[in-house]
């Protein structure tokens, strides 16, 4: 999962990026509305954290423009605590949820998890695929109840596949959703990670669709 943080307060931006990266997301940062708007308009983010009070271009205008351009990713807005009218303007502009400043980082993380699973059509923070269970809350993975240790990139890969089960996902899509923009991207490494993931999970639910990409099939859906 790849996220974008648009926040002009440099400390807060850094804290958000650190917490989201720690939670297993590839995370890009923008420090003004125009830069944030451009990234959100051109890169395929799974969700965005958007401050409303931004220099150059304000958050509501950024969001309105994204929605006009059919950018439908979930957006969590950050608002000033005493400005209820900001929340209304943000939600009317197309925000999916909001957090008022000052906030606890845990609340932002929980709201992001909820936005991601809702946009993928899941109701619970635990995702299941046959014997695989992925807990998006604790970033834990088990197979038949047995804990599996994954690197952060392997976890990210599995989380993306489990949010989008039964769909063929191209290598390009994976590269775009697993790495932040500063990462030296190489779609060949995806194959390596898929191989490692298969080995660790010891499963054949993750198939290669020749020339197209990969598909994680839920055996319960196929029945
Ligand atoms: Ca601000």
mmCIF file of C-alpha atoms and ligand atoms in Angstrom:
data_model
loop_
_atom_site.group_PDB
_atom_site.id
_atom_site.type_symbol
_atom_site.label_atom_id
_atom_site.label_comp_id
_atom_site.label_asym_id
_atom_site.label_seq_id
_atom_site.Cartn_x
_atom_site.Cartn_y
_atom_site.Cartn_z
ATOM 1 C CA UNK A 1 0.000 0.000 0.000
ATOM 2 C CA UNK A 2 1.323 3.406 -0.934
ATOM 3 C CA UNK A 3 0.287 6.606 0.786
ATOM 4 C CA UNK A 4 0.800 10.330 0.360
ATOM 5 C CA UNK A 5 1.132 12.824 3.208
ATOM 6 C CA UNK A 6 0.481 16.494 2.350
ATOM 7 C CA UNK A 7 1.339 18.632 5.383
ATOM 8 C CA UNK A 8 3.293 21.886 5.508
ATOM 9 C CA UNK A 9 4.337 21.565 9.151
ATOM 10 C CA UNK A 10 7.710 19.880 8.567
ATOM 11 C CA UNK A 11 7.851 18.173 11.988
ATOM 12 C CA UNK A 12 4.331 16.847 11.763
ATOM 13 C CA UNK A 13 4.938 15.713 8.183
ATOM 14 C CA UNK A 14 8.028 13.790 9.290
ATOM 15 C CA UNK A 15 6.171 12.217 12.218
ATOM 16 C CA UNK A 16 3.315 11.109 9.964
ATOM 17 C CA UNK A 17 5.659 9.655 7.350
ATOM 18 C CA UNK A 18 7.677 7.859 10.049
ATOM 19 C CA UNK A 19 4.573 6.367 11.692
ATOM 20 C CA UNK A 20 3.028 5.290 8.393
ATOM 21 C CA UNK A 21 6.285 3.792 7.143
ATOM 22 C CA UNK A 22 6.692 1.993 10.453
ATOM 23 C CA UNK A 23 3.165 0.613 9.978
ATOM 24 C CA UNK A 24 4.256 -0.918 6.678
ATOM 25 C CA UNK A 25 3.172 1.612 4.056
ATOM 26 C CA UNK A 26 5.322 3.094 1.312
ATOM 27 C CA UNK A 27 4.868 6.789 2.000
ATOM 28 C CA UNK A 28 5.574 9.924 -0.064
ATOM 29 C CA UNK A 29 5.587 13.435 1.374
ATOM 30 C CA UNK A 30 4.602 16.847 0.010
ATOM 31 C CA UNK A 31 4.931 20.122 1.928
ATOM 32 C CA UNK A 32 2.626 22.434 -0.008
ATOM 33 C CA UNK A 33 -0.693 22.161 -1.797
ATOM 34 C CA UNK A 34 0.658 22.429 -5.307
ATOM 35 C CA UNK A 35 3.295 19.691 -4.920
ATOM 36 C CA UNK A 36 0.781 17.494 -3.112
ATOM 37 C CA UNK A 37 -1.836 18.113 -5.768
ATOM 38 C CA UNK A 38 0.580 17.140 -8.528
ATOM 39 C CA UNK A 39 1.607 13.886 -6.820
ATOM 40 C CA UNK A 40 -1.976 12.912 -6.057
ATOM 41 C CA UNK A 41 -2.961 13.685 -9.638
ATOM 42 C CA UNK A 42 -0.229 11.581 -11.214
ATOM 43 C CA UNK A 43 0.709 8.760 -8.803
ATOM 44 C CA UNK A 44 -1.594 5.878 -7.874
ATOM 45 C CA UNK A 45 -1.956 6.258 -4.082
ATOM 46 C CA UNK A 46 -4.050 3.882 -2.007
ATOM 47 C CA UNK A 47 -4.885 6.691 0.413
ATOM 48 C CA UNK A 48 -3.882 10.290 1.200
ATOM 49 C CA UNK A 49 -3.472 12.255 4.428
ATOM 50 C CA UNK A 50 -4.232 15.861 3.497
ATOM 51 C CA UNK A 51 -3.858 18.903 5.708
ATOM 52 C CA UNK A 52 -6.393 21.613 4.849
ATOM 53 C CA UNK A 53 -4.298 24.658 5.755
ATOM 54 C CA UNK A 54 -1.565 24.530 3.114
ATOM 55 C CA UNK A 55 0.567 27.132 1.340
ATOM 56 C CA UNK A 56 0.353 27.782 -2.432
ATOM 57 C CA UNK A 57 -2.887 25.816 -2.847
ATOM 58 C CA UNK A 58 -5.244 25.098 0.060
ATOM 59 C CA UNK A 59 -6.325 21.557 0.932
ATOM 60 C CA UNK A 60 -9.973 21.976 -0.059
ATOM 61 C CA UNK A 61 -8.959 23.200 -3.548
ATOM 62 C CA UNK A 62 -6.493 20.305 -3.876
ATOM 63 C CA UNK A 63 -9.199 17.814 -2.991
ATOM 64 C CA UNK A 64 -11.848 19.400 -5.223
ATOM 65 C CA UNK A 65 -9.466 19.305 -8.143
ATOM 66 C CA UNK A 66 -8.569 15.636 -7.567
ATOM 67 C CA UNK A 67 -12.250 14.667 -7.449
ATOM 68 C CA UNK A 68 -12.965 16.689 -10.601
ATOM 69 C CA UNK A 69 -10.161 14.732 -12.291
ATOM 70 C CA UNK A 70 -11.716 11.449 -11.114
ATOM 71 C CA UNK A 71 -8.979 10.733 -8.594
ATOM 72 C CA UNK A 72 -11.018 8.536 -6.261
ATOM 73 C CA UNK A 73 -8.451 7.412 -3.659
ATOM 74 C CA UNK A 74 -9.614 7.680 -0.045
ATOM 75 C CA UNK A 75 -8.571 10.967 1.571
ATOM 76 C CA UNK A 76 -8.226 11.631 5.297
ATOM 77 C CA UNK A 77 -8.164 15.371 6.024
ATOM 78 C CA UNK A 78 -6.413 17.028 8.964
ATOM 79 C CA UNK A 79 -8.389 19.938 10.384
ATOM 80 C CA UNK A 80 -7.949 22.487 13.141
ATOM 81 C CA UNK A 81 -9.858 21.383 16.239
ATOM 82 C CA UNK A 82 -12.071 24.451 16.614
ATOM 83 C CA UNK A 83 -12.927 24.893 12.953
ATOM 84 C CA UNK A 84 -16.061 22.824 12.376
ATOM 85 C CA UNK A 85 -16.649 24.690 9.096
ATOM 86 C CA UNK A 86 -13.329 23.261 7.787
ATOM 87 C CA UNK A 87 -14.602 19.746 8.342
ATOM 88 C CA UNK A 88 -17.811 20.512 6.465
ATOM 89 C CA UNK A 89 -15.907 22.113 3.571
ATOM 90 C CA UNK A 90 -13.465 19.180 3.451
ATOM 91 C CA UNK A 91 -16.154 16.523 3.492
ATOM 92 C CA UNK A 92 -18.158 18.404 0.871
ATOM 93 C CA UNK A 93 -15.011 18.576 -1.276
ATOM 94 C CA UNK A 94 -14.771 14.778 -1.215
ATOM 95 C CA UNK A 95 -12.910 13.795 1.963
ATOM 96 C CA UNK A 96 -13.674 10.318 3.298
ATOM 97 C CA UNK A 97 -12.790 11.019 6.913
ATOM 98 C CA UNK A 98 -11.106 13.620 9.105
ATOM 99 C CA UNK A 99 -8.911 13.914 12.179
ATOM 100 C CA UNK A 100 -8.770 17.132 14.194
ATOM 101 C CA UNK A 101 -5.412 18.506 15.337
ATOM 102 C CA UNK A 102 -3.783 17.830 17.694
ATOM 103 C CA UNK A 103 -4.305 14.096 17.249
ATOM 104 C CA UNK A 104 -2.848 10.850 18.487
ATOM 105 C CA UNK A 105 -0.909 9.071 15.766
ATOM 106 C CA UNK A 106 -2.779 5.851 16.624
ATOM 107 C CA UNK A 107 -6.014 7.506 15.533
ATOM 108 C CA UNK A 108 -4.583 8.435 12.146
ATOM 109 C CA UNK A 109 -3.291 4.876 11.695
ATOM 110 C CA UNK A 110 -6.665 3.367 12.626
ATOM 111 C CA UNK A 111 -8.552 5.678 10.284
ATOM 112 C CA UNK A 112 -6.158 4.924 7.424
ATOM 113 C CA UNK A 113 -6.591 1.174 7.982
ATOM 114 C CA UNK A 114 -10.364 1.618 7.908
ATOM 115 C CA UNK A 115 -10.237 3.692 4.706
ATOM 116 C CA UNK A 116 -7.997 1.147 2.980
ATOM 117 C CA UNK A 117 -10.131 -1.840 3.834
ATOM 118 C CA UNK A 118 -13.374 -0.041 3.019
ATOM 119 C CA UNK A 119 -12.072 1.010 -0.387
ATOM 120 C CA UNK A 120 -11.093 -2.623 -1.039
ATOM 121 C CA UNK A 121 -14.502 -3.834 0.190
ATOM 122 C CA UNK A 122 -13.405 -5.470 3.455
ATOM 123 C CA UNK A 123 -15.296 -4.946 6.688
ATOM 124 C CA UNK A 124 -12.750 -6.285 9.190
ATOM 125 C CA UNK A 125 -9.146 -5.435 10.040
ATOM 126 C CA UNK A 126 -8.296 -9.132 9.693
ATOM 127 C CA UNK A 127 -8.063 -10.296 6.095
ATOM 128 C CA UNK A 128 -8.371 -13.983 5.304
ATOM 129 C CA UNK A 129 -7.366 -15.994 2.270
ATOM 130 C CA UNK A 130 -7.708 -19.734 2.802
ATOM 131 C CA UNK A 131 -5.329 -20.538 5.677
ATOM 132 C CA UNK A 132 -3.649 -17.107 5.501
ATOM 133 C CA UNK A 133 -4.669 -14.460 8.011
ATOM 134 C CA UNK A 134 -3.273 -10.927 7.793
ATOM 135 C CA UNK A 135 -4.008 -8.586 10.682
ATOM 136 C CA UNK A 136 -3.737 -5.041 9.347
ATOM 137 C CA UNK A 137 -3.822 -3.719 12.916
ATOM 138 C CA UNK A 138 -0.727 -5.496 14.209
ATOM 139 C CA UNK A 139 0.862 -6.247 10.802
ATOM 140 C CA UNK A 140 0.912 -9.908 11.798
ATOM 141 C CA UNK A 141 0.554 -12.794 9.372
ATOM 142 C CA UNK A 142 -0.338 -16.378 10.202
ATOM 143 C CA UNK A 143 -0.837 -19.493 8.100
ATOM 144 C CA UNK A 144 -3.079 -22.057 9.805
ATOM 145 C CA UNK A 145 -2.531 -20.136 13.025
ATOM 146 C CA UNK A 146 1.260 -20.359 12.720
ATOM 147 C CA UNK A 147 3.026 -16.958 12.812
ATOM 148 C CA UNK A 148 5.028 -16.127 9.689
ATOM 149 C CA UNK A 149 7.881 -13.645 9.835
ATOM 150 C CA UNK A 150 7.947 -11.305 6.844
ATOM 151 C CA UNK A 151 10.197 -8.405 5.936
ATOM 152 C CA UNK A 152 8.439 -5.056 5.566
ATOM 153 C CA UNK A 153 8.434 -5.310 1.782
ATOM 154 C CA UNK A 154 7.115 -8.875 1.834
ATOM 155 C CA UNK A 155 4.387 -7.738 4.219
ATOM 156 C CA UNK A 156 3.524 -4.819 1.963
ATOM 157 C CA UNK A 157 3.296 -7.134 -1.035
ATOM 158 C CA UNK A 158 1.059 -9.628 0.762
ATOM 159 C CA UNK A 159 -1.130 -6.844 2.207
ATOM 160 C CA UNK A 160 -1.663 -5.395 -1.270
ATOM 161 C CA UNK A 161 -2.506 -8.788 -2.738
ATOM 162 C CA UNK A 162 -4.891 -9.573 0.123
ATOM 163 C CA UNK A 163 -6.669 -6.244 -0.226
ATOM 164 C CA UNK A 164 -7.158 -7.099 -3.907
ATOM 165 C CA UNK A 165 -7.816 -10.826 -3.903
ATOM 166 C CA UNK A 166 -8.995 -12.727 -6.972
ATOM 167 C CA UNK A 167 -7.814 -9.987 -9.317
ATOM 168 C CA UNK A 168 -4.814 -10.180 -11.644
ATOM 169 C CA UNK A 169 -2.318 -7.555 -10.547
ATOM 170 C CA UNK A 170 0.414 -6.504 -12.926
ATOM 171 C CA UNK A 171 4.011 -6.080 -11.917
ATOM 172 C CA UNK A 172 3.783 -2.390 -12.787
ATOM 173 C CA UNK A 173 0.841 -1.972 -10.427
ATOM 174 C CA UNK A 174 2.776 -3.678 -7.652
ATOM 175 C CA UNK A 175 5.819 -1.493 -8.213
ATOM 176 C CA UNK A 176 3.618 1.607 -8.086
ATOM 177 C CA UNK A 177 1.934 0.582 -4.836
ATOM 178 C CA UNK A 178 4.848 -0.955 -2.922
ATOM 179 C CA UNK A 179 7.592 1.604 -3.319
ATOM 180 C CA UNK A 180 7.702 5.285 -2.482
ATOM 181 C CA UNK A 181 8.779 7.689 -5.187
ATOM 182 C CA UNK A 182 12.394 7.939 -4.010
ATOM 183 C CA UNK A 183 12.926 4.215 -4.193
ATOM 184 C CA UNK A 184 15.026 2.872 -7.033
ATOM 185 C CA UNK A 185 12.259 0.872 -8.652
ATOM 186 C CA UNK A 186 12.946 -2.254 -10.572
ATOM 187 C CA UNK A 187 10.015 -4.453 -11.538
ATOM 188 C CA UNK A 188 12.308 -7.501 -11.675
ATOM 189 C CA UNK A 189 12.711 -7.411 -7.920
ATOM 190 C CA UNK A 190 8.954 -7.935 -7.573
ATOM 191 C CA UNK A 191 9.425 -11.431 -8.946
ATOM 192 C CA UNK A 192 12.056 -12.093 -6.301
ATOM 193 C CA UNK A 193 9.716 -10.933 -3.528
ATOM 194 C CA UNK A 194 6.836 -12.990 -4.892
ATOM 195 C CA UNK A 195 9.139 -16.014 -4.891
ATOM 196 C CA UNK A 196 10.170 -15.428 -1.279
ATOM 197 C CA UNK A 197 6.591 -14.874 -0.205
ATOM 198 C CA UNK A 198 5.482 -18.133 -1.849
ATOM 199 C CA UNK A 199 8.259 -19.957 -0.064
ATOM 200 C CA UNK A 200 7.495 -18.484 3.352
ATOM 201 C CA UNK A 201 3.759 -19.049 3.065
ATOM 202 C CA UNK A 202 4.340 -22.463 1.524
ATOM 203 C CA UNK A 203 1.219 -22.114 -0.579
ATOM 204 C CA UNK A 204 0.150 -22.214 -4.200
ATOM 205 C CA UNK A 205 -2.665 -19.697 -3.818
ATOM 206 C CA UNK A 206 -0.429 -17.051 -5.341
ATOM 207 C CA UNK A 207 -0.251 -17.799 -9.041
ATOM 208 C CA UNK A 208 1.673 -16.195 -11.860
ATOM 209 C CA UNK A 209 -0.570 -15.245 -14.753
ATOM 210 C CA UNK A 210 1.781 -15.370 -17.699
ATOM 211 C CA UNK A 211 2.360 -11.993 -19.308
ATOM 212 C CA UNK A 212 -0.150 -10.288 -17.009
ATOM 213 C CA UNK A 213 0.997 -10.501 -13.420
ATOM 214 C CA UNK A 214 -0.060 -12.269 -10.250
ATOM 215 C CA UNK A 215 -3.280 -13.360 -8.667
ATOM 216 C CA UNK A 216 -3.960 -14.356 -5.083
ATOM 217 C CA UNK A 217 -7.044 -16.554 -5.170
ATOM 218 C CA UNK A 218 -9.283 -17.071 -2.199
ATOM 219 C CA UNK A 219 -10.124 -20.816 -2.259
ATOM 220 C CA UNK A 220 -13.466 -20.057 -0.578
ATOM 221 C CA UNK A 221 -14.496 -17.810 -3.449
ATOM 222 C CA UNK A 222 -13.476 -20.302 -6.110
ATOM 223 C CA UNK A 223 -15.645 -23.068 -4.623
HETATM 224 CA CA1 LIG B 1 -1.016 23.426 7.824
#
